[in-house]
mmCIF file of C-alpha atoms in Angstrom:
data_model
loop_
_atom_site.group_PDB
_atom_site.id
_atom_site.type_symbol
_atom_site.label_atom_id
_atom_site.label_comp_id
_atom_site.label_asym_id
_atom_site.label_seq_id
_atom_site.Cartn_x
_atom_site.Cartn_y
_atom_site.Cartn_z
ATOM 1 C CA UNK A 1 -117.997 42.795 31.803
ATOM 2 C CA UNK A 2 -119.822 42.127 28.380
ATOM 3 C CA UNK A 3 -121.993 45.646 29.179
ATOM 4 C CA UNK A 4 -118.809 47.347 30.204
ATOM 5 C CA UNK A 5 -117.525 46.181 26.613
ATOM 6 C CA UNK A 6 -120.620 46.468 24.795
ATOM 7 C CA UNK A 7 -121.105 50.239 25.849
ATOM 8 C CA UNK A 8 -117.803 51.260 24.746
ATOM 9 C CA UNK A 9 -118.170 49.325 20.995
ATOM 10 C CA UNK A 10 -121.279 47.456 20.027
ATOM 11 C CA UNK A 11 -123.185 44.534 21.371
ATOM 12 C CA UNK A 12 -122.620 42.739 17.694
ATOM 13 C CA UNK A 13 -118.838 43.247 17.699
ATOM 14 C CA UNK A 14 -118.264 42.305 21.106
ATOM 15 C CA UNK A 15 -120.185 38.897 20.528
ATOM 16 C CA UNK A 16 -118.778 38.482 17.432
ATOM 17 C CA UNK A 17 -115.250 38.579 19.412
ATOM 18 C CA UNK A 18 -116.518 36.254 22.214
ATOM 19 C CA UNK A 19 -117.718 33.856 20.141
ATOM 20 C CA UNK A 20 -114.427 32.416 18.480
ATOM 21 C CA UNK A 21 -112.687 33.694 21.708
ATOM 22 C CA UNK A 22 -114.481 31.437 24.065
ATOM 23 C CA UNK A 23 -114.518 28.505 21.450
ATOM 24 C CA UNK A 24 -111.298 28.658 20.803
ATOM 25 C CA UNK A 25 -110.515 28.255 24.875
ATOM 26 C CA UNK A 26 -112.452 24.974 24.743
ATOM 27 C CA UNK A 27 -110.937 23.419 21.677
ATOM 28 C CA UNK A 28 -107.597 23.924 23.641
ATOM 29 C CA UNK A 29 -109.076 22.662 26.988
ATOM 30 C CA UNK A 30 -110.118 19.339 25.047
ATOM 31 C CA UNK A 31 -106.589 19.198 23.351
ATOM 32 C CA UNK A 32 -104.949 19.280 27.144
ATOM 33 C CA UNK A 33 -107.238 16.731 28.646
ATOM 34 C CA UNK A 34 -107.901 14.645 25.955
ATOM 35 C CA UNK A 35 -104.606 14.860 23.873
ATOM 36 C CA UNK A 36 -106.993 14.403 20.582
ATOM 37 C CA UNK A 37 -107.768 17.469 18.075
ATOM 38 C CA UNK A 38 -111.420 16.990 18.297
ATOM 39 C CA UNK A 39 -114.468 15.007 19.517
ATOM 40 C CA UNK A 40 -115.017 11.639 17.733
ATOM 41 C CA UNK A 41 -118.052 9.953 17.451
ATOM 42 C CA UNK A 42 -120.553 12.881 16.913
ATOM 43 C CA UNK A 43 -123.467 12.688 14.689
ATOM 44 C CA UNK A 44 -124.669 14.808 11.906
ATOM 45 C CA UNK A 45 -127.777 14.956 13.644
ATOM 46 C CA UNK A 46 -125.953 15.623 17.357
ATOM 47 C CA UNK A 47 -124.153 18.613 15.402
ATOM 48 C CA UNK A 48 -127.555 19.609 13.906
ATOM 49 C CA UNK A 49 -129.074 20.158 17.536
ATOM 50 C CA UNK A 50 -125.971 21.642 18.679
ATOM 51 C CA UNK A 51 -125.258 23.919 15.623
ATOM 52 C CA UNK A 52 -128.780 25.214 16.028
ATOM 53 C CA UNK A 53 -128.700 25.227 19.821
ATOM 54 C CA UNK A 54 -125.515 27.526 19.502
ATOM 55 C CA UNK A 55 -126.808 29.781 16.681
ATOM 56 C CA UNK A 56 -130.158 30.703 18.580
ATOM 57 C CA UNK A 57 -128.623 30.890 22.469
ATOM 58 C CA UNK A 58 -125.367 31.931 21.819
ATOM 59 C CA UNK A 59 -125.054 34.217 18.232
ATOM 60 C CA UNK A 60 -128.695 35.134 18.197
ATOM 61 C CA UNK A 61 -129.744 35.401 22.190
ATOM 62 C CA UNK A 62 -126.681 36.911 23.546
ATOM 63 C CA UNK A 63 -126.419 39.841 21.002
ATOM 64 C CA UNK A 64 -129.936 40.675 21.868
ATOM 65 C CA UNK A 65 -128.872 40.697 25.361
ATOM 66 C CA UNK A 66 -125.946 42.906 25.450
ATOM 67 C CA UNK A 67 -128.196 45.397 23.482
ATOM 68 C CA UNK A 68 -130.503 45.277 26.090
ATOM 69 C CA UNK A 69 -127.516 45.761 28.870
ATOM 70 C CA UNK A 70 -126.628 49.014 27.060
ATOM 71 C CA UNK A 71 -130.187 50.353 26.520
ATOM 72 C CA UNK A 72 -131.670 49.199 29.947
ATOM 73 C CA UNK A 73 -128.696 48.410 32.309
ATOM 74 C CA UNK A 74 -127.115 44.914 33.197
ATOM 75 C CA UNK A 75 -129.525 44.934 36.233
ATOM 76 C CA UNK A 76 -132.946 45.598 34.555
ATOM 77 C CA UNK A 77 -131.862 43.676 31.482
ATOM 78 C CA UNK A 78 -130.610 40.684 33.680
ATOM 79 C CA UNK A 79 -134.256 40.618 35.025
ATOM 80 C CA UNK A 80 -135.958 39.505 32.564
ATOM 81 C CA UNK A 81 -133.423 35.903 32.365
ATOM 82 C CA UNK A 82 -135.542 35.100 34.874
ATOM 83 C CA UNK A 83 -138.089 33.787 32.114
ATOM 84 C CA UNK A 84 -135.736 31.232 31.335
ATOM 85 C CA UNK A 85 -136.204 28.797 33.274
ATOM 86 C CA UNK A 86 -139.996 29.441 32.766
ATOM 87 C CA UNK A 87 -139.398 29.186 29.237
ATOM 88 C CA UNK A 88 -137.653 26.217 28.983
ATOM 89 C CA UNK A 89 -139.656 23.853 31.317
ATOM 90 C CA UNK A 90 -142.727 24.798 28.783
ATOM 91 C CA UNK A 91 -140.533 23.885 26.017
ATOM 92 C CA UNK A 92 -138.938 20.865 27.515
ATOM 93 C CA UNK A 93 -142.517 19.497 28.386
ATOM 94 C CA UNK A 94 -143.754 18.626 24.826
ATOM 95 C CA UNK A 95 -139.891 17.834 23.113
ATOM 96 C CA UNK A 96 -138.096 15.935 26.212
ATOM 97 C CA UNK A 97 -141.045 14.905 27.873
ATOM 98 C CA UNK A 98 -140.008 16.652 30.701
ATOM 99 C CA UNK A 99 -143.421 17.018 32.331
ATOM 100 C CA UNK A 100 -144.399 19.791 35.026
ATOM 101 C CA UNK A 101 -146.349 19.666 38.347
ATOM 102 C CA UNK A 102 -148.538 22.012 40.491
ATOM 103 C CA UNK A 103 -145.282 22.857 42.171
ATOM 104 C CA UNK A 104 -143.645 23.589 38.088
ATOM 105 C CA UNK A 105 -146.647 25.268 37.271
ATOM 106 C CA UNK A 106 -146.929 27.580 40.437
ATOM 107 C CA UNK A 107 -143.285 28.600 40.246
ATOM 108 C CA UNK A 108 -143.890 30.021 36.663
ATOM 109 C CA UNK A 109 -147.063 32.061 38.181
ATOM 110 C CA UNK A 110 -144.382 33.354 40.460
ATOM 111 C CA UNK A 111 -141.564 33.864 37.938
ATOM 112 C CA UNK A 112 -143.600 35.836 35.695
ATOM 113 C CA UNK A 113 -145.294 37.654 39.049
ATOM 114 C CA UNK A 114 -141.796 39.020 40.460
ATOM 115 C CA UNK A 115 -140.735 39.816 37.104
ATOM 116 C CA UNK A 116 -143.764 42.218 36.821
ATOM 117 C CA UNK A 117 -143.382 43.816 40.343
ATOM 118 C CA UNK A 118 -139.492 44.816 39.079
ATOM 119 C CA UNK A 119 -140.949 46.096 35.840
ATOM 120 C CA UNK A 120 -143.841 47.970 36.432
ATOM 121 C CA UNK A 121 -142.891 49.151 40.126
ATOM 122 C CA UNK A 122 -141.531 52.474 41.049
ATOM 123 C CA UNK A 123 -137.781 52.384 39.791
ATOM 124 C CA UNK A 124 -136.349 55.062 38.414
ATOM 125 C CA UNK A 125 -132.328 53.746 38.195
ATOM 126 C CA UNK A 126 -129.410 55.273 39.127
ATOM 127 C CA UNK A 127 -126.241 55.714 38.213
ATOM 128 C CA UNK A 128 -125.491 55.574 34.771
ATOM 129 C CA UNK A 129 -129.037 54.367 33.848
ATOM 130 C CA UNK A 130 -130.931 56.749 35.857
ATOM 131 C CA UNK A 131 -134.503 58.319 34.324
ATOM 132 C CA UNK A 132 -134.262 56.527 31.034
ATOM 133 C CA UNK A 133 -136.924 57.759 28.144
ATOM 134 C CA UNK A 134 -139.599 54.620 28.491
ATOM 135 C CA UNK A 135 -139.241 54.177 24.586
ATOM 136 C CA UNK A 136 -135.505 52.923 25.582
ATOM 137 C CA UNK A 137 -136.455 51.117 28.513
ATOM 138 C CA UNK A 138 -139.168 48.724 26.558
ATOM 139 C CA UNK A 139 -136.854 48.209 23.870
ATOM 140 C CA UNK A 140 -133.987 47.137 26.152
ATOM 141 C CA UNK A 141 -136.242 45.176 28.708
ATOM 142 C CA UNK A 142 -137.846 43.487 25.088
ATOM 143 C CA UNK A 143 -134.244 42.668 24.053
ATOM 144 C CA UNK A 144 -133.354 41.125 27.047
ATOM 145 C CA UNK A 145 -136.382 39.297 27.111
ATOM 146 C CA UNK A 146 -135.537 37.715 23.580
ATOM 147 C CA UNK A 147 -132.475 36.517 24.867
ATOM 148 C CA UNK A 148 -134.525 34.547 27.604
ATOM 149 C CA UNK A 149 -136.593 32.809 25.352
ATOM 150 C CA UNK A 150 -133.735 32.441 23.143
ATOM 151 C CA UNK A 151 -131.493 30.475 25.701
ATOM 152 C CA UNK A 152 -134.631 28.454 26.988
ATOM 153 C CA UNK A 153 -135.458 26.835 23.111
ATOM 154 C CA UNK A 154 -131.271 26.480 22.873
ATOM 155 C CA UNK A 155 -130.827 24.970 26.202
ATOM 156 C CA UNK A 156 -133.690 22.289 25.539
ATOM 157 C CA UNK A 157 -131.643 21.791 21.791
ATOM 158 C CA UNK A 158 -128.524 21.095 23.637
ATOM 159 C CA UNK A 159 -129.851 18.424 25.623
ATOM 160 C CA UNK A 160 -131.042 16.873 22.474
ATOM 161 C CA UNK A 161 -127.844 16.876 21.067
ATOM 162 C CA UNK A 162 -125.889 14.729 23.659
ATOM 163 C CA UNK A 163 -127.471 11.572 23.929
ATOM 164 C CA UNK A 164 -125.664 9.032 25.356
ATOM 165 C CA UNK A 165 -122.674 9.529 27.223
ATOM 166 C CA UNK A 166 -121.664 12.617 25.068
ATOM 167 C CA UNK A 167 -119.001 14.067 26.998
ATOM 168 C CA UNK A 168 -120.477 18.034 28.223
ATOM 169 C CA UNK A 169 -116.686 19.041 27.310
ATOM 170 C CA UNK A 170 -117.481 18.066 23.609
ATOM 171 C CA UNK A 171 -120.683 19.144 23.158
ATOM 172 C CA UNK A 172 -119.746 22.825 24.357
ATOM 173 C CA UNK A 173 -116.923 22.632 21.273
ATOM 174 C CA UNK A 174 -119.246 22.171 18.698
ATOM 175 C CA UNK A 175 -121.633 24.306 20.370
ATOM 176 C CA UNK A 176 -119.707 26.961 20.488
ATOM 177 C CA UNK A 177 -118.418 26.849 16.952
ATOM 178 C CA UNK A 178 -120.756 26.469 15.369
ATOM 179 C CA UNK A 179 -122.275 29.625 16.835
ATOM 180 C CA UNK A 180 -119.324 31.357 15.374
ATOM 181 C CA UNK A 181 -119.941 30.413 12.120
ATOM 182 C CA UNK A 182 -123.058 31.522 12.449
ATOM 183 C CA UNK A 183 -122.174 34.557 13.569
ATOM 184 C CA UNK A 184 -119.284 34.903 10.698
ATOM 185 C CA UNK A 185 -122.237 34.297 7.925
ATOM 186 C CA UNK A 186 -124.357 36.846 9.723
ATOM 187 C CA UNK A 187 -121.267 39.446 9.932
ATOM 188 C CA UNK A 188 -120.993 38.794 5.733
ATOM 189 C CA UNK A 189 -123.702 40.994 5.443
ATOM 190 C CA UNK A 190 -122.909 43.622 7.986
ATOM 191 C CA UNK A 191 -119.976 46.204 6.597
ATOM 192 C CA UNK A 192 -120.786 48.253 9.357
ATOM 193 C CA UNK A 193 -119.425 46.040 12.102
ATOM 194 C CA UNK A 194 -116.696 44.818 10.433
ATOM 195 C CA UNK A 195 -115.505 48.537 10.095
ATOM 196 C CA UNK A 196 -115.319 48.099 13.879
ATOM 197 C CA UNK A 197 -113.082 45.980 14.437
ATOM 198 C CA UNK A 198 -110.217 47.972 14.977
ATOM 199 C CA UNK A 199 -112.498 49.070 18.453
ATOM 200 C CA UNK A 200 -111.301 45.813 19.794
ATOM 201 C CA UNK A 201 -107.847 46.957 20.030
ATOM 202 C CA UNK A 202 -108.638 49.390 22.921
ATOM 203 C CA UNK A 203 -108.227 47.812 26.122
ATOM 204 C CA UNK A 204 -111.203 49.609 27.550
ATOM 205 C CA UNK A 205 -113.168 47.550 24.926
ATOM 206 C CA UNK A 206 -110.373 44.093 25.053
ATOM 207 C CA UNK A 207 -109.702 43.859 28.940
ATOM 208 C CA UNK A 208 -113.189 43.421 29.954
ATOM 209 C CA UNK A 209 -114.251 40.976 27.279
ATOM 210 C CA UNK A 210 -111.100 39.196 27.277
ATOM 211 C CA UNK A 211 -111.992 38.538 31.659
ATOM 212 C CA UNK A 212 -115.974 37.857 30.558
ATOM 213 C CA UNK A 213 -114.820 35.342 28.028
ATOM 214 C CA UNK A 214 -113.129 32.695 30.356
ATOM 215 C CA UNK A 215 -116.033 33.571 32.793
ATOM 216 C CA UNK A 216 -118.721 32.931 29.929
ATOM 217 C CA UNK A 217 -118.191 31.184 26.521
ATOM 218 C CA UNK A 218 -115.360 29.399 28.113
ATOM 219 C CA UNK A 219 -116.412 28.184 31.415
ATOM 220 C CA UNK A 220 -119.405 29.304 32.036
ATOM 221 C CA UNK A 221 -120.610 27.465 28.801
ATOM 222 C CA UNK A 222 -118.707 24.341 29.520
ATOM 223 C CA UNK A 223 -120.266 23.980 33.426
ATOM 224 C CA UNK A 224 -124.008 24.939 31.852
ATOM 225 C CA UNK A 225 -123.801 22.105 29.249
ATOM 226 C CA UNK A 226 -122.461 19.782 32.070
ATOM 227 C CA UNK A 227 -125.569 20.162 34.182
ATOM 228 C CA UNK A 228 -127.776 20.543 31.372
ATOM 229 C CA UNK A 229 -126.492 16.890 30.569
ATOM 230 C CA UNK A 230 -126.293 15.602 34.078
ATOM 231 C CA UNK A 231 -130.200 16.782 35.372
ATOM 232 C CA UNK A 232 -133.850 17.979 33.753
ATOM 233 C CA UNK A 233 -133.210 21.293 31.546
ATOM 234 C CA UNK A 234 -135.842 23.350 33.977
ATOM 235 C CA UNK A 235 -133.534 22.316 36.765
ATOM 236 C CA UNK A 236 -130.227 23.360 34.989
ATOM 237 C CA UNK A 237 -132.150 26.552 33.321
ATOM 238 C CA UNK A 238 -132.960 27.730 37.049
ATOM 239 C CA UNK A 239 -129.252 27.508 38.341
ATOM 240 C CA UNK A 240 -128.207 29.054 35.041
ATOM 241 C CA UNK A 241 -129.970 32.114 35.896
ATOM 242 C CA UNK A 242 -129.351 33.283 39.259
ATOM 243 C CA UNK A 243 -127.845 36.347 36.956
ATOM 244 C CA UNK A 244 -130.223 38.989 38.409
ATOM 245 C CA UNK A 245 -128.999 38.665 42.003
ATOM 246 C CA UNK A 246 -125.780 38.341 40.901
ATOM 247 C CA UNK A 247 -125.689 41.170 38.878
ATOM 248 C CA UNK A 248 -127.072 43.200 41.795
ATOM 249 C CA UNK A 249 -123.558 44.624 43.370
ATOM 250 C CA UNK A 250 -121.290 44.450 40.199
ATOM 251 C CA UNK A 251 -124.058 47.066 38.213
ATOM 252 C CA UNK A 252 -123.827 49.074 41.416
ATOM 253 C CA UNK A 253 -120.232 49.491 41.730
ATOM 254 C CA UNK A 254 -119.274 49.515 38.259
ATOM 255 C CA UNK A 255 -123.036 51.124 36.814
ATOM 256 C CA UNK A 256 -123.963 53.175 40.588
ATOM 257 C CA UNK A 257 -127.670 51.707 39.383
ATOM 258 C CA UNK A 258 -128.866 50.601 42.573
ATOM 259 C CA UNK A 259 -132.298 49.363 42.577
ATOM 260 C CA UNK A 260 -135.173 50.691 44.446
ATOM 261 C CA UNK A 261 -136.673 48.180 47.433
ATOM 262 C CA UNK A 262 -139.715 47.095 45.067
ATOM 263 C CA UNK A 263 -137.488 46.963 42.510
ATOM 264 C CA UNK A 264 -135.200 44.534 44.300
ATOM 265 C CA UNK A 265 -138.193 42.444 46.043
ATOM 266 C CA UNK A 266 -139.186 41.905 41.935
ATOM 267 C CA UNK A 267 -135.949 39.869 42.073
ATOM 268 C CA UNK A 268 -136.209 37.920 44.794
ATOM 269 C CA UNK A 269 -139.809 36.968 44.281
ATOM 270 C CA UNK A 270 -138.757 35.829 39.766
ATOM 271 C CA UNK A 271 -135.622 34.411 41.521
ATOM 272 C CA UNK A 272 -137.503 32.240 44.373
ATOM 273 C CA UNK A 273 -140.078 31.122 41.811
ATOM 274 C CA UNK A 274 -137.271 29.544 39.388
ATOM 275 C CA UNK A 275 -136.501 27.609 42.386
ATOM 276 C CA UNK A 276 -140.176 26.138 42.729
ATOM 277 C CA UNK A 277 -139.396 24.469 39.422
ATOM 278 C CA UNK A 278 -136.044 23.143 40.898
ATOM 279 C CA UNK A 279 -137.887 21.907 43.956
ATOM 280 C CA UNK A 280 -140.453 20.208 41.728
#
């Protein structure tokens, strides 16, 4: 739904409107349940970790990713998410102490080997992202892949920032606004988008990222902090990111790119390999 947005605006703009979108959703959700206006008892040094967490996966990582959704497709771009997990059990080893085992360490070799058979194998596209130039594919394939390290390093800050019995609810509100104001400091500097904004009022552009923000920033965000909290951040990274299977139909009914058979055994192999590190 983001790529359906992005392609019709800009990847900037429409993360720019998720941002406050989706954080505004959870600052409501914790006024229901909890009846207070905001979280007490958070640090300056839980907000640090969280602020910096939500600049780098959220305001930074995701606008690299819808760029590489319109450049590349949602199904080639989702690929390379599969390096999350990989990323952030190599990042979580040294900070959280998270340590990895022949098992960890295999299901990398397998991550990164699937994610090369979907790359470099014969797959042309279809659809609306049939035959693209190979300047455009590297660039949107490298965009998507700076959104996967991007969410690994955040994902690995997030945990740091809810020590304790920090409730996941909480720490996705000041996640999530703080990206925003990061996001608002970066748009200071950009004219360009802000002469956009008008875009927003066409439903083509609102009704898609209006249904992707409840799905993502609101509660997709909310349920990733919870089980970043609740197990090891490999573990959580590797659920996070079944995204290129599930990608797989919506891109071909919305996209008509339906991957090639090598193409889609790429998948299945990065995919299966994220779950060696969940088995580990």
């Amino acid at each position: 739904m983001f790529g359906l947005a992005s392609s019709r605006s800009s990847a900037i703009l429409v993360n720019a409107f998720r941002l406050p979108a989706g954080a505004t959703l959870l600052w409501l959700a914790w006024v229901v349940t909890t009846g207070t206006a905001w979280p007490d008892g958070i640090t300056w040094r839980q907000h640090m970790w969280l602020g910096l967490s939500g600049t780098l996966g959220l305001a930074i990582g995701d606008s690299f990713y819808y760029k590489g959704i319109m450049l590349a497709g949602p199904r080639r771009a989702s690929l390379m998410l599969a390096a999350t997990p990989v990323v952030a059990a190599l990042t979580a080893w040294p900070v959280l102490g998270e340590k990895l085992g022949t098992l960890a360490l295999a299901g990398i070799a397998v991550v990164i080997g699937g994610i090369l058979l979907a790359v470099l194998g014969r797959d042309a596209g279809t659809g609306d992202h049939r035959d693209l130039p190979r300047a455009v594919l590297i660039r949107g394939l490298g965009a998507a892949l700076v959104c996967a390290v991007c969410s690994a390093v955040g994902n690995v800050l997030a945990k740091l920032g809810m020590p304790g019995d920090t409730p996941p609810l909480a720490a996705a509100l000041v996640r999530g606004w703080w990206a925003t104001l990061a996001m608002g400091v970066f748009l200071l500097g950009r004219r360009d988008i802000v002469a956009q904004l008008p875009r927003l009022r066409d439903p083509r552009v609102l009704k898609p990222a209006g249904v992707a923000v409840v799905l993502g920033p609101f509660l997709g965000m909310w349920a990733a902090i919870a089980a970043l909290k609740l197990t090891e951040t490999g573990v959580a990274s590797t659920l996070m990111n079944t995204v290129p299977i599930t990608v797989l139909l919506p891109a071909w009914l919305i996209h008509r790119d339906r991957p090639s058979p090598t193409a889609l055994l790429g998948v299945a192999v990065a995919v299966g390999g994220g779950a060696l590190l969940f088995l580990r």
